PDB file of C-alpha atoms in Angstrom:
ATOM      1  CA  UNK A   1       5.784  21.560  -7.889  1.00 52.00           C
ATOM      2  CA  UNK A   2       6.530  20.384  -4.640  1.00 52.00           C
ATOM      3  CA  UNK A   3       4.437  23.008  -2.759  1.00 54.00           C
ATOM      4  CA  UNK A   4       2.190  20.504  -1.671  1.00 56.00           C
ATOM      5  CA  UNK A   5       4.350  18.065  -0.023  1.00 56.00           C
ATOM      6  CA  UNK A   6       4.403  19.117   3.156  1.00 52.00           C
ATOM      7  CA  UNK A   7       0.914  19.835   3.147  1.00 55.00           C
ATOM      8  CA  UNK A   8       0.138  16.315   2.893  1.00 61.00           C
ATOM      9  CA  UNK A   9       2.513  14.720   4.754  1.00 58.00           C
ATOM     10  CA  UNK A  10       1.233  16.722   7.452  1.00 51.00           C
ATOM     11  CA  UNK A  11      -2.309  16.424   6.711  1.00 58.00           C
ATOM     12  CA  UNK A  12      -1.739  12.403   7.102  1.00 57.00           C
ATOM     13  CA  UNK A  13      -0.399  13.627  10.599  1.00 49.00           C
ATOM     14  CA  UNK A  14      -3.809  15.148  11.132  1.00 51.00           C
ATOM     15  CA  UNK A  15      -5.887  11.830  10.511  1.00 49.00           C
ATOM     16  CA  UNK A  16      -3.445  10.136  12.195  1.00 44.00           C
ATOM     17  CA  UNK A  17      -4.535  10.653  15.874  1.00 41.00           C
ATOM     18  CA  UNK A  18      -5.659   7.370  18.071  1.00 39.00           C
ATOM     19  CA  UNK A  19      -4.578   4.104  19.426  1.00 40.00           C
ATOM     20  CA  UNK A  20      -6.139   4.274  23.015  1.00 40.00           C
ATOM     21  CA  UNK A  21      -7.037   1.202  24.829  1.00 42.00           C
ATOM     22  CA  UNK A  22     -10.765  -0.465  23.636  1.00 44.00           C
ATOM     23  CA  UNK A  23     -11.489  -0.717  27.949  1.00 46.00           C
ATOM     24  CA  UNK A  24     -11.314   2.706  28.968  1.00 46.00           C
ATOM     25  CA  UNK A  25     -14.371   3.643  30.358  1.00 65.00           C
ATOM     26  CA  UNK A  26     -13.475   7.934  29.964  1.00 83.00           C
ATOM     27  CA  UNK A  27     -10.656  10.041  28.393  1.00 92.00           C
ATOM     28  CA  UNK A  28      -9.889  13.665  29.671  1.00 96.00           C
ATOM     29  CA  UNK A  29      -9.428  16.511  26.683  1.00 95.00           C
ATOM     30  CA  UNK A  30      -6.019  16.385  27.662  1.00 95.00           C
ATOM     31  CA  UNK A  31      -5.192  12.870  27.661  1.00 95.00           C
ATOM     32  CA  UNK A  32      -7.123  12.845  23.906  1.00 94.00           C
ATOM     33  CA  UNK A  33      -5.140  15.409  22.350  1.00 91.00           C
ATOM     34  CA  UNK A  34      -1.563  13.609  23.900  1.00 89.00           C
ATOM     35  CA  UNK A  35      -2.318  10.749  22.069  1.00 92.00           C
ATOM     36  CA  UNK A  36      -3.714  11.924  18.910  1.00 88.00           C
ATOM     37  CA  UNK A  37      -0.415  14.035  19.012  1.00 82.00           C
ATOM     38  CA  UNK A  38       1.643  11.233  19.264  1.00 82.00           C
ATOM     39  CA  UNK A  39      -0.063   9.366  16.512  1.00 80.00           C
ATOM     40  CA  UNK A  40       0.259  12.412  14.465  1.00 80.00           C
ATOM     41  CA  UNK A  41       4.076  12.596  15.133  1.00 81.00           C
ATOM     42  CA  UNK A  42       4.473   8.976  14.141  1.00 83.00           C
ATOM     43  CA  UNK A  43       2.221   9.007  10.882  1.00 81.00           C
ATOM     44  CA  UNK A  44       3.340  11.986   9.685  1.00 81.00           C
ATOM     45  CA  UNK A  45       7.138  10.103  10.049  1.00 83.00           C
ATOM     46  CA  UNK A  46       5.800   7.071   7.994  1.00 87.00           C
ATOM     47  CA  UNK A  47       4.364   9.374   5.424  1.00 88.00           C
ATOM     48  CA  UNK A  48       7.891  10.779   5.006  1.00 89.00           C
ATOM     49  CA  UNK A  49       9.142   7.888   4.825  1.00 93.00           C
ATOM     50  CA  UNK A  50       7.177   6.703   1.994  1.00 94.00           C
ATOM     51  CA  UNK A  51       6.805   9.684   0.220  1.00 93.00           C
ATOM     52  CA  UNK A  52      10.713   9.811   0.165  1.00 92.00           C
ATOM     53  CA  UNK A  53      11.137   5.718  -1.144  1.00 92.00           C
ATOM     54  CA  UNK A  54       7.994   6.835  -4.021  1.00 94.00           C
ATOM     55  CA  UNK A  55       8.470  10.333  -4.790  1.00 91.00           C
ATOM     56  CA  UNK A  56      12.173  11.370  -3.898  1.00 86.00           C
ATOM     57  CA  UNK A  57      14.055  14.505  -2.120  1.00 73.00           C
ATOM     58  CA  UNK A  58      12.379  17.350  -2.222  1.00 65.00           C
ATOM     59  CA  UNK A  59      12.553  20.274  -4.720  1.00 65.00           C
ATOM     60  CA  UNK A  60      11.613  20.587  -8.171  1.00 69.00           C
ATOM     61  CA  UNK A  61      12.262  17.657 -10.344  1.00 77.00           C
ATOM     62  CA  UNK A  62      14.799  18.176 -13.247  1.00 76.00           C
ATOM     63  CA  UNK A  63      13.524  19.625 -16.652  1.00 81.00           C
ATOM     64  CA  UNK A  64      11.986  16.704 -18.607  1.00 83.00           C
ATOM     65  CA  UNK A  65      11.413  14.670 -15.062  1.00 85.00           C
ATOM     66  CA  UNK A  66       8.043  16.483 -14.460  1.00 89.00           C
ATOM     67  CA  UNK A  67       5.460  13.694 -15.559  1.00 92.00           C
ATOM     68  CA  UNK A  68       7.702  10.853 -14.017  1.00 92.00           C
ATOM     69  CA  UNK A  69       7.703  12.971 -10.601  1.00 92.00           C
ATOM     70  CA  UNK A  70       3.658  13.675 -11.573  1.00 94.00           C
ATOM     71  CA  UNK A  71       3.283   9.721 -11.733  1.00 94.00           C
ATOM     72  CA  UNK A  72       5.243   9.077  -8.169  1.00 95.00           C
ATOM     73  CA  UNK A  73       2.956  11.774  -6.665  1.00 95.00           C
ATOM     74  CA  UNK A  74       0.172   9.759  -8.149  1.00 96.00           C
ATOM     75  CA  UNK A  75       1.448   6.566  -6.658  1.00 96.00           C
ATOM     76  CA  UNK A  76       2.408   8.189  -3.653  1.00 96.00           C
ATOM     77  CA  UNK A  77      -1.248   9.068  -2.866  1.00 97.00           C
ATOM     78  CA  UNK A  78      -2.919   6.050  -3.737  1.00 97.00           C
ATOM     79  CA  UNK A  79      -0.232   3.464  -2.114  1.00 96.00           C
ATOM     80  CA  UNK A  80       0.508   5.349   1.032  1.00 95.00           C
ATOM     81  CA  UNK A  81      -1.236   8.543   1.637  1.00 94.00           C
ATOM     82  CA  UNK A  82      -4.638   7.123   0.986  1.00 93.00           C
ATOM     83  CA  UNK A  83      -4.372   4.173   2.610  1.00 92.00           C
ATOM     84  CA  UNK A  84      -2.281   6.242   5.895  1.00 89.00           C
ATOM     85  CA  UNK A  85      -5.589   8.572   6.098  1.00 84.00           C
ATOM     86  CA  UNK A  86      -8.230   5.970   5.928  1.00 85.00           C
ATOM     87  CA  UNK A  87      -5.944   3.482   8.716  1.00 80.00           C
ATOM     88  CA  UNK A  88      -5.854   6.382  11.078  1.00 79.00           C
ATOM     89  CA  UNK A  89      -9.327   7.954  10.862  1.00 81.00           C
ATOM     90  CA  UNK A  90     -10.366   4.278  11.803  1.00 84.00           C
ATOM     91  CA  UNK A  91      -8.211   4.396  14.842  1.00 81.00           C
ATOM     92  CA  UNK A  92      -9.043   7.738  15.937  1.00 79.00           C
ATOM     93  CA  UNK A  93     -12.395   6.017  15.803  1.00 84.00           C
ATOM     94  CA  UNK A  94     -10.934   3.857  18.615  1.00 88.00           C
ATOM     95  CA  UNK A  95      -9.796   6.417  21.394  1.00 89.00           C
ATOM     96  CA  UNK A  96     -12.834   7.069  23.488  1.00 94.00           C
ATOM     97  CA  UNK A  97     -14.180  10.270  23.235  1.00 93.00           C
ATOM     98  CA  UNK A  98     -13.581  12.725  25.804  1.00 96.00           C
ATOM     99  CA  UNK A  99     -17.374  13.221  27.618  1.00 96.00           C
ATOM    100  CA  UNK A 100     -18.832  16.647  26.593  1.00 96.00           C
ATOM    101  CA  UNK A 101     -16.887  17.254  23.432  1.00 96.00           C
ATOM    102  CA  UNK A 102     -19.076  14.343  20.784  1.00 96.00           C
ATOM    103  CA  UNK A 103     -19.837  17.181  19.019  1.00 97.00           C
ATOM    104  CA  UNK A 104     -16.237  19.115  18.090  1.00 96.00           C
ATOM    105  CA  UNK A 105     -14.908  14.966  17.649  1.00 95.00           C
ATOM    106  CA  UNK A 106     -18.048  13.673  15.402  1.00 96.00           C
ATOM    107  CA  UNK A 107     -17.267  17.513  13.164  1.00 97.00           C
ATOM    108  CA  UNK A 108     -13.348  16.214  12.984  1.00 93.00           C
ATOM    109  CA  UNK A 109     -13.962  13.157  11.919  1.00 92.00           C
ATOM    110  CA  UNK A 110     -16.496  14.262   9.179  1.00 96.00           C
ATOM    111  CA  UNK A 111     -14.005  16.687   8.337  1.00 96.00           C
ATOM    112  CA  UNK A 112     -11.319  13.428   7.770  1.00 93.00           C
ATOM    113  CA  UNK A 113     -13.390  11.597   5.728  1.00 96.00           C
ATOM    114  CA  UNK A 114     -14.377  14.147   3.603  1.00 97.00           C
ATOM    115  CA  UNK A 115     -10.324  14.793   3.335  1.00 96.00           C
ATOM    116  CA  UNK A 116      -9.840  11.292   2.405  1.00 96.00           C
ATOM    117  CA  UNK A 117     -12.340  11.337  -0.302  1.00 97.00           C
ATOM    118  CA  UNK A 118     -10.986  14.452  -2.009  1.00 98.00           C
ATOM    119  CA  UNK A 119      -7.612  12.822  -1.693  1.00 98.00           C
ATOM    120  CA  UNK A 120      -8.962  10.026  -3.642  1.00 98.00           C
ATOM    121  CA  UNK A 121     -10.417  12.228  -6.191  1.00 98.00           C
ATOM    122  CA  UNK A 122      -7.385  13.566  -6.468  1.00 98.00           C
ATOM    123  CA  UNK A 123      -5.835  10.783  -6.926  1.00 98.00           C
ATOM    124  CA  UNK A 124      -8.102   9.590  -9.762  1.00 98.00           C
ATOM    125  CA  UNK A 125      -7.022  11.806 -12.296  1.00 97.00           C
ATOM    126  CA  UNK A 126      -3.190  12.716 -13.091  1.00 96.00           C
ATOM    127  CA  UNK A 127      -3.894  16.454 -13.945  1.00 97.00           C
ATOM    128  CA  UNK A 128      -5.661  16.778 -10.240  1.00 98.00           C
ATOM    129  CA  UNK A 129      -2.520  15.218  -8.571  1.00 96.00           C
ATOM    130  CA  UNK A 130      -0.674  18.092 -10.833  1.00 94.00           C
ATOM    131  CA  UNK A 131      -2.517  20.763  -9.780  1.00 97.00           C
ATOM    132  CA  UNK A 132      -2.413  19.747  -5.770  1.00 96.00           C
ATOM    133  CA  UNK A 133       1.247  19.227  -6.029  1.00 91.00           C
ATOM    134  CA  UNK A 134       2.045  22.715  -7.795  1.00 91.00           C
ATOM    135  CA  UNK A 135      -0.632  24.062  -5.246  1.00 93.00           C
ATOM    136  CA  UNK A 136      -3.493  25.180  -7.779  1.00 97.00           C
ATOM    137  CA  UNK A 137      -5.917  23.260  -5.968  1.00 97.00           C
ATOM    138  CA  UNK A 138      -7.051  23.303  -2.307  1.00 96.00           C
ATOM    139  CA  UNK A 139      -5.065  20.536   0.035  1.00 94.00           C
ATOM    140  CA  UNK A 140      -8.042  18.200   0.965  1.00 96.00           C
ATOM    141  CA  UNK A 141      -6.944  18.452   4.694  1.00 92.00           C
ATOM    142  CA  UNK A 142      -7.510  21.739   4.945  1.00 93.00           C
ATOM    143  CA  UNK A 143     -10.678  21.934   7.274  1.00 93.00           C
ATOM    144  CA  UNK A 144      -9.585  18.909   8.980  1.00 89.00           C
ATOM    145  CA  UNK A 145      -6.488  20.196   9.817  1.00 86.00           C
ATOM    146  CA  UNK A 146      -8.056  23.253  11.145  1.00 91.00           C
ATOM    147  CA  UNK A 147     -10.681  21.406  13.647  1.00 92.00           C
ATOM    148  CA  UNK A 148      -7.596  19.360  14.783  1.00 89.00           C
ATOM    149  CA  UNK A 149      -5.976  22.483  15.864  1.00 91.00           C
ATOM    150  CA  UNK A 150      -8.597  24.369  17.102  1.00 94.00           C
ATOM    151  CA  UNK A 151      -9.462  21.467  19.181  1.00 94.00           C
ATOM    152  CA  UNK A 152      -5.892  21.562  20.293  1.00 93.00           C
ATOM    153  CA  UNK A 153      -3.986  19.036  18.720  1.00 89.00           C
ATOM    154  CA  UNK A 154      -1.298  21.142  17.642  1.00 82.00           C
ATOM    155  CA  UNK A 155       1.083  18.394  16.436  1.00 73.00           C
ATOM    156  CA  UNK A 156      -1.447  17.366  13.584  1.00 72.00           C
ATOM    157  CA  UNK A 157      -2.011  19.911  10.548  1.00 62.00           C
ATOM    158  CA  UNK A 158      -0.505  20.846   7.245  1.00 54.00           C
ATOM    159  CA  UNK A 159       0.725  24.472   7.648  1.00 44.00           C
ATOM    160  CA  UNK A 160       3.442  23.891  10.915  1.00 43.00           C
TER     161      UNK A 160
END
């Protein structure tokens, strides 16, 4: 059941990229992906965090515990995954974007919102948040986390 855990504590690392200064005039590719990697780093801690005070340890929950730990998951995404991926995309919005690469950033950030969306989906109905956590559905972070990493944010993504 618990297949998916990392997944999205990791994907939350992946959205999490940004807090640059509002002034800079330019940002080098390199000096982009150090930062987004150190957001990712520290988001993906807070989403432990949180997913260990809402959900519990990891492993499967004990028989008969399996809708409580369903409902956690479910509270899990909407009170800190959710609003983790939507806080961060807005910051990433924030770090200038490195001149000649609009394209690859505008195709991540498309990518995270359409992540956060299907995370909210998911989070709408308890037998979605079921199937994500026992992995029968697709993590929504999927193609986000993959344009992170091609881009080369390696710290960010849900399969490290």
């Amino acid at each position: 059941m618990r297949k998916a855990i990392p997944l999205i504590v990791l994907a939350l690392t992946a959205v999490s990229a940004g807090c640059g200064d509002d002034d800079d005039e330019g940002i080098s590719r390199e000096e982009y992906i150090a930062r987004s990697g150190a957001i990712c780093e520290r988001t993906g801690q807070q989403a432990g965090v949180q997913f260990e005070r809402i959900v519990g340890e990891e492993g499967r929950p004990p028989p008969g515990e399996e809708e409580r730990y369903i409902a956690n998951a479910q509270r899990f995404l909407e009170e800190a995954a959710i609003p983790i991926i939507r806080s961060n995309i807005e910051q990433r919005r924030e770090l200038p974007t490195p001149e000649g690469d609009e394209e690859q950033i505008e195709a991540i950030f498309a990518a995270g919102e359409r992540a956060l969306d299907g995370f909210e989906r998911v989070a709408a109905d308890r037998s979605r948040v079921r199937a994500l956590f026992e992995g029968q559905i697709p993590d929504p972070a999927t193609e986000f986390d993959a344009l992170s990493r091609r881009y080369g944010i390696q710290k960010c993504g849900g399969d490290q």
